[in-house]
Short mmCIF file of C-alpha atoms and ligand atoms in Angstrom, two decimals:
data_model
loop_
_atom_site.label_atom_id
_atom_site.label_comp_id
_atom_site.label_asym_id
_atom_site.label_seq_id
_atom_site.Cartn_x
_atom_site.Cartn_y
_atom_site.Cartn_z
CA MET A 1 0.00 0.00 0.00
CA ASN A 2 1.12 3.59 -0.65
CA ILE A 3 2.54 4.94 2.66
CA LEU A 4 0.70 8.24 2.29
CA THR A 5 -2.72 6.70 1.70
CA PHE A 6 -3.72 6.49 5.35
CA PRO A 7 -2.21 9.82 6.47
CA ILE A 8 -4.37 11.41 3.75
CA LEU A 9 -7.46 9.34 4.64
CA ARG A 10 -7.01 10.57 8.24
CA LEU A 11 -7.23 14.15 6.96
CA LEU A 12 -10.32 13.25 4.93
CA ALA A 13 -11.97 11.42 7.86
CA ASP A 14 -13.96 14.55 8.78
CA GLY A 15 -16.04 14.02 5.62
CA LYS A 16 -15.28 17.55 4.34
CA PHE A 17 -13.59 18.69 1.16
CA HIS A 18 -9.80 19.13 1.30
CA SER A 19 -7.99 20.61 -1.68
CA GLY A 20 -5.15 18.63 -3.21
CA GLU A 21 -2.93 21.63 -2.60
CA ALA A 22 -3.79 21.90 1.12
CA ILE A 23 -3.18 18.16 1.62
CA ALA A 24 0.10 18.38 -0.31
CA GLN A 25 1.25 21.30 1.84
CA GLN A 26 0.30 19.62 5.09
CA LEU A 27 2.19 16.44 4.21
CA LYS A 28 5.04 18.27 2.41
CA VAL A 29 4.61 16.35 -0.83
CA SER A 30 3.50 17.19 -4.38
CA ARG A 31 -0.11 17.21 -5.56
CA THR A 32 0.69 14.32 -7.87
CA THR A 33 1.90 12.32 -4.88
CA VAL A 34 -1.43 13.04 -3.15
CA TRP A 35 -3.33 11.95 -6.25
CA ASN A 36 -1.29 8.71 -6.47
CA ALA A 37 -1.94 7.94 -2.80
CA LEU A 38 -5.68 8.42 -3.29
CA GLN A 39 -5.64 6.24 -6.40
CA ALA A 40 -4.15 3.54 -4.19
CA ALA A 41 -7.02 4.06 -1.69
CA GLU A 42 -9.57 3.61 -4.48
CA LYS A 43 -7.88 0.37 -5.50
CA LEU A 44 -8.56 -0.83 -1.94
CA GLY A 45 -12.24 -0.06 -2.46
CA VAL A 46 -12.34 3.29 -0.60
CA GLU A 47 -14.78 5.62 -2.33
CA ILE A 48 -13.40 9.16 -2.74
CA PHE A 49 -15.20 12.07 -4.34
CA SER A 50 -12.98 14.33 -6.38
CA VAL A 51 -14.46 17.67 -7.48
CA ARG A 52 -12.50 20.15 -9.59
CA GLY A 53 -11.89 23.35 -7.63
CA ARG A 54 -12.94 21.84 -4.28
CA GLY A 55 -10.67 18.84 -3.84
CA TYR A 56 -11.26 15.43 -2.33
CA LYS A 57 -13.72 14.11 0.20
CA LEU A 58 -15.03 10.85 1.59
CA PRO A 59 -18.76 10.14 1.07
CA GLN A 60 -19.24 10.72 4.81
CA ALA A 61 -17.21 11.34 7.96
CA VAL A 62 -15.59 8.21 9.42
CA THR A 63 -14.31 7.51 12.93
CA LEU A 64 -11.06 5.57 12.88
CA LEU A 65 -10.02 3.29 15.73
CA ASP A 66 -8.08 4.81 18.60
CA GLU A 67 -6.07 2.59 20.96
CA ILE A 68 -6.53 4.64 24.14
CA SER A 69 -10.32 4.76 23.69
CA VAL A 70 -10.44 0.98 23.13
CA LEU A 71 -8.40 0.31 26.28
CA ASN A 72 -10.52 2.73 28.34
CA ALA A 73 -13.69 0.99 27.20
CA ILE A 74 -12.31 -2.46 28.17
CA GLY A 75 -12.11 -1.18 31.76
CA GLU A 76 -10.60 -3.26 34.55
CA HIS A 77 -9.47 -6.13 32.29
CA ARG A 78 -7.46 -3.87 29.96
CA ALA A 79 -4.12 -5.19 31.26
CA TRP A 80 -5.03 -8.67 29.95
CA PHE A 81 -4.92 -7.50 26.34
CA THR A 82 -2.23 -6.79 23.76
CA LEU A 83 -3.86 -4.54 21.19
CA GLU A 84 -2.64 -3.76 17.69
CA ILE A 85 -4.58 -1.45 15.40
CA HIS A 86 -3.73 -1.59 11.70
CA ASP A 87 -4.84 0.85 9.05
CA HIS A 88 -5.22 -1.88 6.46
CA LEU A 89 -5.15 -5.68 6.57
CA ALA A 90 -6.33 -8.23 4.04
CA SER A 91 -7.86 -10.30 6.85
CA THR A 92 -7.50 -9.83 10.61
CA ASN A 93 -7.88 -13.61 11.09
CA SER A 94 -5.10 -14.38 8.59
CA GLU A 95 -2.85 -11.85 10.33
CA MET A 96 -3.55 -13.39 13.74
CA MET A 97 -3.07 -16.96 12.45
CA ARG A 98 0.33 -15.85 11.16
CA LYS A 99 1.18 -14.29 14.55
CA LEU A 100 -0.05 -17.41 16.34
CA SER A 101 2.48 -19.55 14.52
CA SER A 102 5.24 -17.27 15.82
CA GLY A 103 4.14 -17.55 19.46
CA GLN A 104 1.85 -14.53 19.88
CA ALA A 105 0.63 -13.92 23.46
CA HIS A 106 -2.75 -15.00 24.84
CA ALA A 107 -5.46 -12.29 24.64
CA SER A 108 -3.87 -10.45 21.73
CA CYS A 109 -6.19 -8.51 19.47
CA VAL A 110 -5.58 -7.15 15.98
CA ALA A 111 -8.10 -4.74 14.53
CA ALA A 112 -8.12 -3.09 11.11
CA ASN A 113 -9.65 0.18 10.00
CA LEU A 114 -9.91 -1.34 6.55
CA GLN A 115 -10.15 -5.07 5.89
CA THR A 116 -10.18 -5.94 2.20
CA GLN A 117 -10.25 -9.74 2.01
CA GLY A 118 -12.30 -10.78 5.02
CA ARG A 119 -13.23 -14.45 5.20
CA GLY A 120 -16.40 -16.25 6.24
CA ARG A 121 -16.97 -19.96 6.79
CA ARG A 122 -16.17 -22.51 4.07
CA GLY A 123 -14.36 -20.11 1.73
CA ARG A 124 -17.09 -17.46 1.80
CA SER A 125 -16.10 -13.81 1.99
CA TRP A 126 -16.88 -11.06 4.48
CA GLN A 127 -17.49 -7.60 3.03
CA ALA A 128 -16.12 -4.59 4.88
CA GLY A 129 -15.17 -0.98 4.17
CA LEU A 130 -13.48 2.03 5.71
CA GLY A 131 -15.81 3.39 8.40
CA ALA A 132 -18.39 0.80 7.33
CA SER A 133 -17.29 -2.02 9.62
CA LEU A 134 -15.50 -3.00 12.78
CA THR A 135 -13.21 -5.95 12.03
CA PHE A 136 -10.94 -7.60 14.57
CA SER A 137 -9.51 -10.94 15.68
CA LEU A 138 -8.77 -12.09 19.20
CA LEU A 139 -6.31 -14.83 20.08
CA TRP A 140 -7.35 -16.94 23.06
CA ARG A 141 -5.23 -19.81 24.36
CA PHE A 142 -6.79 -22.78 26.17
CA GLN A 143 -5.24 -25.48 28.36
CA CYS A 144 -7.78 -27.96 27.04
CA GLY A 145 -7.57 -29.60 23.63
CA ALA A 146 -9.37 -28.50 20.48
CA SER A 147 -11.90 -31.33 20.95
CA ALA A 148 -13.24 -29.60 24.10
CA LEU A 149 -13.90 -26.37 22.20
CA SER A 150 -16.96 -27.48 20.24
CA GLY A 151 -19.28 -24.98 21.97
CA LEU A 152 -16.81 -22.11 21.67
CA SER A 153 -18.41 -20.37 18.71
CA LEU A 154 -21.75 -20.29 20.51
CA ALA A 155 -20.10 -18.92 23.66
CA VAL A 156 -18.56 -16.12 21.56
CA GLY A 157 -22.07 -15.31 20.30
CA VAL A 158 -23.23 -14.89 23.91
CA ALA A 159 -20.42 -12.36 24.51
CA LEU A 160 -21.39 -10.37 21.43
CA ILE A 161 -25.06 -10.25 22.41
CA ARG A 162 -24.24 -9.18 25.98
CA ALA A 163 -22.10 -6.35 24.58
CA LEU A 164 -24.72 -5.22 22.05
CA HIS A 165 -27.54 -5.38 24.59
CA SER A 166 -25.44 -3.31 27.03
CA LEU A 167 -25.25 -0.65 24.30
CA GLY A 168 -29.03 -0.58 23.94
CA ILE A 169 -29.19 -2.79 20.82
CA THR A 170 -31.69 -5.13 22.42
CA GLN A 171 -33.03 -6.40 19.07
CA ALA A 172 -29.76 -8.31 18.52
CA ARG A 173 -30.23 -12.10 18.41
CA LEU A 174 -28.12 -15.10 17.44
CA LYS A 175 -28.51 -17.50 14.57
CA TRP A 176 -26.91 -20.89 15.13
CA PRO A 177 -24.04 -21.41 15.13
CA ASN A 178 -22.90 -17.84 15.62
CA ASP A 179 -24.24 -15.11 13.35
CA VAL A 180 -25.66 -11.98 14.93
CA LEU A 181 -28.99 -10.88 13.47
CA ILE A 182 -31.32 -8.03 14.09
CA SER A 183 -34.66 -9.64 14.52
CA THR A 184 -37.96 -7.94 15.25
CA ASN A 185 -41.55 -9.12 14.84
CA GLN A 186 -42.07 -6.51 12.14
CA GLN A 187 -39.42 -7.57 9.66
CA ALA A 188 -37.33 -10.48 8.40
CA PRO A 189 -33.99 -10.95 10.22
CA GLU A 190 -30.96 -9.09 8.85
CA LYS A 191 -27.35 -9.95 9.53
CA LEU A 192 -25.43 -7.47 11.69
CA ALA A 193 -22.25 -9.40 12.47
CA GLY A 194 -20.39 -12.59 11.68
CA ILE A 195 -17.89 -14.68 13.61
CA LEU A 196 -15.15 -16.87 12.17
CA ILE A 197 -13.23 -19.13 14.54
CA GLU A 198 -10.04 -20.92 13.52
CA LEU A 199 -8.44 -23.43 15.87
CA GLN A 200 -4.92 -24.66 16.30
CA GLY A 201 -3.45 -27.27 18.64
CA ASP A 202 -3.62 -30.88 19.69
CA MET A 203 -6.83 -32.74 20.46
CA GLU A 204 -5.33 -33.33 23.95
CA GLY A 205 -4.27 -29.68 24.47
CA PRO A 206 -3.13 -27.04 24.77
CA SER A 207 -4.97 -25.27 21.97
CA ALA A 208 -5.58 -21.79 20.65
CA ALA A 209 -8.50 -20.10 18.96
CA VAL A 210 -8.40 -17.12 16.64
CA ILE A 211 -11.80 -15.49 17.01
CA GLY A 212 -12.59 -13.16 14.12
CA VAL A 213 -15.51 -10.75 14.34
CA GLY A 214 -16.94 -8.43 11.71
CA ILE A 215 -19.70 -6.00 12.72
CA ASN A 216 -21.37 -3.63 10.30
CA LEU A 217 -21.23 -0.04 11.50
CA ASN A 218 -22.53 1.98 8.58
CA LEU A 219 -22.81 0.08 5.31
CA PRO A 220 -22.83 2.21 2.18
CA LYS A 221 -25.48 1.16 -0.37
CA LYS A 222 -22.84 -0.12 -2.79
CA LEU A 223 -21.29 -2.42 -0.21
CA LYS A 224 -24.70 -3.67 0.94
CA GLN A 225 -25.54 -4.63 -2.64
CA GLN A 226 -22.47 -6.87 -2.74
CA ILE A 227 -23.83 -8.97 0.14
CA ASP A 228 -26.02 -11.86 -0.98
CA GLN A 229 -28.22 -11.94 2.13
CA ALA A 230 -30.17 -9.31 4.09
CA ALA A 231 -27.73 -7.20 6.09
CA THR A 232 -28.00 -4.26 8.47
CA ASP A 233 -25.67 -2.05 10.48
CA ILE A 234 -25.33 -0.49 13.93
CA ASN A 235 -26.15 2.93 12.53
CA SER A 236 -29.59 1.72 11.38
CA VAL A 237 -30.52 -0.03 14.60
CA SER A 238 -29.08 2.10 17.38
CA THR A 239 -30.68 5.24 18.70
CA GLN A 240 -27.31 6.47 20.03
CA ASN A 241 -24.13 7.29 18.18
CA ILE A 242 -21.78 4.39 18.95
CA ASN A 243 -18.05 5.05 18.69
CA PRO A 244 -16.24 2.08 17.06
CA SER A 245 -13.37 2.17 19.58
CA GLU A 246 -15.81 2.06 22.45
CA LEU A 247 -17.68 -0.78 20.76
CA LEU A 248 -14.45 -2.74 20.34
CA GLY A 249 -13.48 -2.19 24.00
CA ILE A 250 -16.91 -3.31 25.25
CA LEU A 251 -16.83 -6.39 23.01
CA LEU A 252 -13.37 -7.34 24.29
CA LYS A 253 -14.50 -6.90 27.90
CA HIS A 254 -17.46 -9.24 27.38
CA LEU A 255 -15.35 -11.70 25.37
CA ALA A 256 -12.79 -11.89 28.21
CA GLU A 257 -15.55 -12.60 30.74
CA VAL A 258 -17.36 -15.20 28.64
CA LEU A 259 -14.19 -16.96 27.45
CA SER A 260 -12.85 -17.26 31.02
CA HIS A 261 -16.19 -18.68 32.09
CA PHE A 262 -16.28 -21.03 29.09
CA GLU A 263 -12.79 -22.30 29.88
CA GLN A 264 -13.74 -23.15 33.47
CA GLN A 265 -17.28 -24.45 32.98
CA GLY A 266 -17.77 -25.19 29.30
CA PHE A 267 -20.69 -24.18 27.10
CA SER A 268 -23.29 -26.02 29.21
CA SER A 269 -23.37 -23.19 31.77
CA LEU A 270 -24.09 -20.66 28.97
CA ARG A 271 -26.59 -22.84 27.13
CA ASP A 272 -29.80 -21.41 28.65
CA GLU A 273 -28.66 -17.87 27.98
CA TRP A 274 -27.70 -18.79 24.38
CA THR A 275 -31.12 -20.38 23.81
CA LYS A 276 -32.81 -17.20 25.04
CA TYR A 277 -30.94 -15.24 22.37
CA HIS A 278 -31.57 -17.71 19.52
CA ALA A 279 -33.69 -15.98 16.85
CA TYR A 280 -35.01 -19.34 15.60
CA HIS A 281 -35.68 -21.18 18.87
CA GLN A 282 -38.80 -23.33 18.39
CA GLN A 283 -39.19 -21.84 14.92
CA PRO A 284 -39.60 -23.66 11.61
CA VAL A 285 -36.29 -23.55 9.71
CA LYS A 286 -34.64 -24.64 6.52
CA MET A 287 -31.26 -26.37 6.55
CA LEU A 288 -28.97 -25.86 3.59
CA HIS A 289 -26.61 -28.80 3.04
CA PRO A 290 -23.24 -28.37 1.31
CA ASP A 291 -24.47 -30.51 -1.63
CA GLY A 292 -27.34 -28.04 -2.27
CA ARG A 293 -30.08 -30.13 -0.63
CA GLU A 294 -32.60 -28.35 1.61
CA THR A 295 -34.37 -30.00 4.52
CA PHE A 296 -36.93 -28.61 6.91
CA GLY A 297 -37.66 -28.89 10.61
CA THR A 298 -38.25 -27.03 13.86
CA VAL A 299 -35.45 -25.98 16.22
CA THR A 300 -35.80 -27.64 19.61
CA GLY A 301 -32.56 -26.45 21.19
CA VAL A 302 -28.80 -26.96 21.36
CA ALA A 303 -26.82 -29.62 23.19
CA ASP A 304 -24.05 -28.99 25.75
CA ASP A 305 -21.45 -29.23 22.98
CA GLY A 306 -23.21 -26.69 20.73
CA ILE A 307 -24.83 -29.29 18.42
CA LEU A 308 -28.14 -28.04 16.97
CA LEU A 309 -31.22 -30.13 17.75
CA ILE A 310 -33.94 -30.15 15.11
CA ASN A 311 -37.24 -31.92 14.99
CA THR A 312 -37.64 -33.21 11.42
CA ALA A 313 -39.94 -35.63 9.62
CA LEU A 314 -37.36 -38.30 10.58
CA GLY A 315 -37.51 -37.41 14.29
CA GLU A 316 -34.96 -35.38 16.29
CA GLN A 317 -31.75 -34.86 14.37
CA ARG A 318 -28.42 -33.40 15.51
CA PHE A 319 -26.28 -31.14 13.35
CA SER A 320 -22.77 -29.85 13.89
CA SER A 321 -21.78 -26.42 12.59
CA GLY A 322 -19.77 -27.82 9.66
CA GLU A 323 -22.79 -29.74 8.32
CA ILE A 324 -25.45 -27.17 7.51
CA SER A 325 -26.36 -23.50 7.20
CA LEU A 326 -29.55 -22.51 8.98
CA ARG A 327 -32.18 -20.21 7.45
CA ALA A 328 -35.68 -19.04 8.34
CA VAL A 329 -38.22 -20.93 6.20
CA SER A 330 -39.18 -17.72 4.41
CA ALA A 331 -35.54 -16.88 3.42
P1 ATP B 401 -23.94 -19.90 8.01
O1 ATP B 401 -25.36 -19.93 8.39
O2 ATP B 401 -23.42 -21.20 7.55
O3 ATP B 401 -23.07 -19.21 9.02
P2 ATP B 401 -23.54 -17.57 6.32
O4 ATP B 401 -24.01 -17.35 4.91
O5 ATP B 401 -24.00 -16.64 7.36
O6 ATP B 401 -23.96 -19.05 6.66
P3 ATP B 401 -20.76 -17.04 7.06
O7 ATP B 401 -19.55 -17.75 6.61
O8 ATP B 401 -21.09 -16.99 8.51
O9 ATP B 401 -21.97 -17.65 6.24
O10 ATP B 401 -20.66 -15.53 6.55
C1 ATP B 401 -20.34 -15.22 5.21
C2 ATP B 401 -21.61 -14.75 4.50
O11 ATP B 401 -22.15 -13.60 5.16
C3 ATP B 401 -21.36 -14.31 3.07
O12 ATP B 401 -21.43 -15.39 2.21
C4 ATP B 401 -22.49 -13.30 2.84
O13 ATP B 401 -23.69 -13.95 2.52
C5 ATP B 401 -22.67 -12.68 4.21
N1 ATP B 401 -21.91 -11.43 4.38
C6 ATP B 401 -20.72 -11.06 3.87
N2 ATP B 401 -20.35 -9.86 4.30
C7 ATP B 401 -21.36 -9.43 5.12
C8 ATP B 401 -21.58 -8.26 5.87
N3 ATP B 401 -20.72 -7.28 5.91
N4 ATP B 401 -22.74 -8.19 6.58
C9 ATP B 401 -23.65 -9.18 6.56
N5 ATP B 401 -23.49 -10.32 5.88
C10 ATP B 401 -22.36 -10.44 5.17
#
């Protein structure tokens, strides 16, 4: 990436016009250098308006992440965390997986102001944009083996919902195994956040999890159109103005609490709370199988290891998260 791209984007973060000349003077470079740096930003998918005589501007003001504000929002557990904020990363999970293989410390978090190649489950992609999304990955090390972590992704969902509810976003619900939806009686559920967990370690232990989270903050129309399912953002569902650094700090605080609890007591002690948050509990659902088949049933609950229990025409069936994708029957 061009080294001037982010210094210039910081100047443009106020959402106002800045002339090429004023930017060039501030950064002590030529106007052509400014233009080149902004071309590089556009190649990363950042939309920039350029108007002759007025200069450059972003479509709207954006709030970039700020380390001190994140740490303040974590509160008493802040000393647990090692925090790294990047301007741009292809994928926060890929970056953390790379760090994990070189011995990165427990409770490290990498966050990116701009993630350009975010990943979902099974090779799917996660769309994000500058100011549009909060994207971060947390490394958590466990004494137990990877085989004991089957309920982990559901536990992470509980942490996200606790954080969102504490910020007044009480419409946030979970969709098994771990998507965060906004679900009201008035409208079909829309996806607010996704979680991608990657594990490393022996079945016997110790093991480590890289927990990637993407939350939509303010999705521009163009980005929303690139997503092939209904999506929403914090800006559309919150009555207050939520600062992304504060949101990240509050999420990390709740993740630390839930993950410590999960490590000591497993998912079973979080199961009732998870079920309360499940958007499709006791609802008719459709299961999408990797081979394209669709089957139908009604959700009856989840087991202590996070397995989904569904009442189907063949009786109660159990599904693990790798086996199916869950959808409302109307979707
Ligand atoms: P599953 O039910 O199996 O989790 P999923 O479609 O939600 O299915 P994930 O791997 O969790 O799959 O997430 C990736 C999917 O999320 C993408 O294929 C796309 O449909 C959707 N998606 C991508 N970016 C966003 C975003 N920013 N906001 C909401 N949804 C998104």
